[in-house]
Tab-separated table of C-alpha atoms in Angstrom:
chain	number	residue	atom	x	y	z
A	1	GLN	CA	-2.129	-2.024	33.013
A	2	VAL	CA	-4.261	0.619	34.742
A	3	GLN	CA	-7.995	0.822	34.513
A	4	LEU	CA	-10.669	3.447	35.510
A	5	VAL	CA	-14.213	2.133	36.136
A	6	GLU	CA	-17.154	4.446	36.661
A	7	THR	CA	-20.269	3.441	38.402
A	8	GLY	CA	-23.393	5.273	39.615
A	9	GLY	CA	-25.072	6.813	36.554
A	10	GLY	CA	-28.675	6.635	35.810
A	11	LEU	CA	-31.938	8.351	35.119
A	12	VAL	CA	-33.187	11.053	37.759
A	13	GLN	CA	-35.779	13.708	37.911
A	14	PRO	CA	-34.731	17.347	37.897
A	15	GLY	CA	-33.912	18.330	41.549
A	16	GLY	CA	-32.638	14.884	42.156
A	17	SER	CA	-29.313	13.517	43.267
A	18	LEU	CA	-26.775	10.848	42.046
A	19	ARG	CA	-23.432	9.767	43.301
A	20	LEU	CA	-20.792	8.763	40.846
A	21	SER	CA	-17.766	6.537	41.674
A	22	CYS	CA	-14.664	5.878	39.813
A	23	ALA	CA	-12.216	3.229	40.881
A	24	ALA	CA	-8.664	2.914	39.494
A	25	SER	CA	-7.147	-0.460	39.551
A	26	GLY	CA	-3.977	-2.267	38.226
A	27	SER	CA	-0.272	-1.597	38.538
A	28	ILE	CA	-0.427	1.819	40.264
A	29	PHE	CA	2.484	3.554	41.991
A	30	SER	CA	0.692	6.806	42.882
A	31	ILE	CA	-2.203	8.882	41.695
A	32	ASN	CA	-2.081	12.680	41.167
A	33	ASP	CA	-4.941	14.619	40.013
A	34	MET	CA	-8.322	12.914	39.401
A	35	GLY	CA	-11.412	14.549	37.917
A	36	TRP	CA	-14.829	14.133	36.167
A	37	TYR	CA	-15.660	15.385	32.700
A	38	GLN	CA	-19.194	15.689	31.105
A	39	GLU	CA	-19.783	15.054	27.498
A	40	ALA	CA	-23.344	16.458	26.710
A	41	PRO	CA	-25.082	15.462	23.473
A	42	GLY	CA	-23.475	17.336	20.544
A	43	LYS	CA	-20.828	19.007	22.799
A	44	GLN	CA	-17.265	18.693	23.437
A	45	ARG	CA	-16.056	16.929	26.673
A	46	GLU	CA	-15.615	19.463	29.440
A	47	LEU	CA	-14.305	19.510	33.094
A	48	VAL	CA	-16.867	19.282	35.745
A	49	ALA	CA	-14.586	18.912	38.867
A	50	SER	CA	-11.187	17.884	39.772
A	51	ILE	CA	-9.317	17.180	42.942
A	52	THR	CA	-5.527	16.969	43.596
A	53	SER	CA	-3.801	14.453	45.756
A	54	GLY	CA	-3.625	17.046	48.450
A	55	VAL	CA	-7.624	17.299	48.054
A	56	SER	CA	-7.683	20.736	46.626
A	57	THR	CA	-10.719	21.097	44.421
A	58	ASN	CA	-11.777	22.915	41.318
A	59	TYR	CA	-15.313	23.184	39.822
A	60	ALA	CA	-16.992	24.288	36.749
A	61	ASP	CA	-18.963	27.477	37.382
A	62	SER	CA	-22.076	25.707	36.258
A	63	VAL	CA	-21.972	23.077	39.128
A	64	LYS	CA	-20.530	25.143	42.037
A	65	GLY	CA	-22.703	24.768	45.033
A	66	ARG	CA	-24.435	21.667	43.656
A	67	PHE	CA	-21.675	19.095	42.919
A	68	THR	CA	-18.930	17.877	45.461
A	69	ILE	CA	-15.906	15.927	44.337
A	70	SER	CA	-14.019	13.863	46.940
A	71	ARG	CA	-11.498	10.966	46.959
A	72	ASP	CA	-10.524	8.052	49.051
A	73	ASN	CA	-6.836	7.498	48.560
A	74	ALA	CA	-6.840	4.197	50.320
A	75	LYS	CA	-9.222	2.947	47.747
A	76	ASN	CA	-7.930	4.691	44.716
A	77	THR	CA	-11.339	5.981	44.272
A	78	VAL	CA	-12.895	9.388	43.392
A	79	TYR	CA	-16.471	10.393	43.945
A	80	LEU	CA	-18.831	12.997	42.465
A	81	GLN	CA	-21.965	13.728	44.623
A	82	MET	CA	-24.402	15.531	42.269
A	83	ASN	CA	-27.224	17.417	43.840
A	84	SER	CA	-30.067	19.640	42.553
A	85	LEU	CA	-29.662	18.091	39.145
A	86	LYS	CA	-30.709	19.968	36.090
A	87	PRO	CA	-31.576	18.609	32.496
A	88	GLU	CA	-28.508	20.471	31.213
A	89	ASP	CA	-26.340	18.035	33.485
A	90	THR	CA	-27.394	15.261	31.083
A	91	GLY	CA	-24.536	13.593	29.381
A	92	ASN	CA	-21.924	10.888	29.597
A	93	TYR	CA	-19.550	11.474	32.620
A	94	TYR	CA	-15.960	10.269	32.249
A	95	CYS	CA	-13.347	9.906	35.058
A	96	ASN	CA	-9.795	11.084	34.378
A	97	ALA	CA	-6.695	10.487	36.450
A	98	HIS	CA	-3.105	11.262	36.209
A	99	ILE	CA	-1.330	8.142	37.428
A	100	ARG	CA	2.412	6.995	37.906
A	101	PRO	CA	2.303	3.247	36.977
A	102	THR	CA	4.565	0.856	38.846
A	103	TRP	CA	6.489	0.023	35.728
A	104	LEU	CA	7.166	3.825	34.879
A	105	ARG	CA	7.338	5.632	38.158
A	106	LEU	CA	8.949	8.777	36.804
A	107	THR	CA	6.324	9.238	34.302
A	108	VAL	CA	2.791	10.498	34.881
A	109	ASN	CA	0.219	9.100	32.421
A	110	GLU	CA	-3.329	10.295	31.806
A	111	TYR	CA	-6.030	7.557	31.912
A	112	TRP	CA	-9.810	7.752	31.154
A	113	GLY	CA	-12.751	5.573	32.122
A	114	ARG	CA	-15.515	4.414	29.619
A	115	GLY	CA	-18.011	6.760	31.139
A	116	THR	CA	-21.258	6.458	32.831
A	117	GLN	CA	-24.459	7.897	31.511
A	118	VAL	CA	-26.466	10.483	33.529
A	119	THR	CA	-29.854	11.466	32.210
A	120	VAL	CA	-31.871	14.188	33.985
A	121	SER	CA	-35.403	14.274	32.757
A	122	SER	CA	-38.996	14.385	34.054
């Protein structure tokens, strides 16, 4: 089995910061892309940021200059540093990863975490 577990969400005032973490564990052979998605109230899940195994990054226009995605390959962990938070950043944040499990090394499977809630409010 492979699991993704997110931590670091919470309540923060506008202009504040949060750091999300997502650790992948289980029978992992290798991890390709990792990313973070936001599911805002009443909206579809959307990509916030992603990072390749070669550490190339991609950001939604709405978070460029405010959020930074990074990863620690030794720890199978991806991070999202969120600065200058706005009320519209509120939502459930899900970790996503494309992983080759040890029992099926030729296949890349997509995995999701259960999400962590971020609320930006005064």
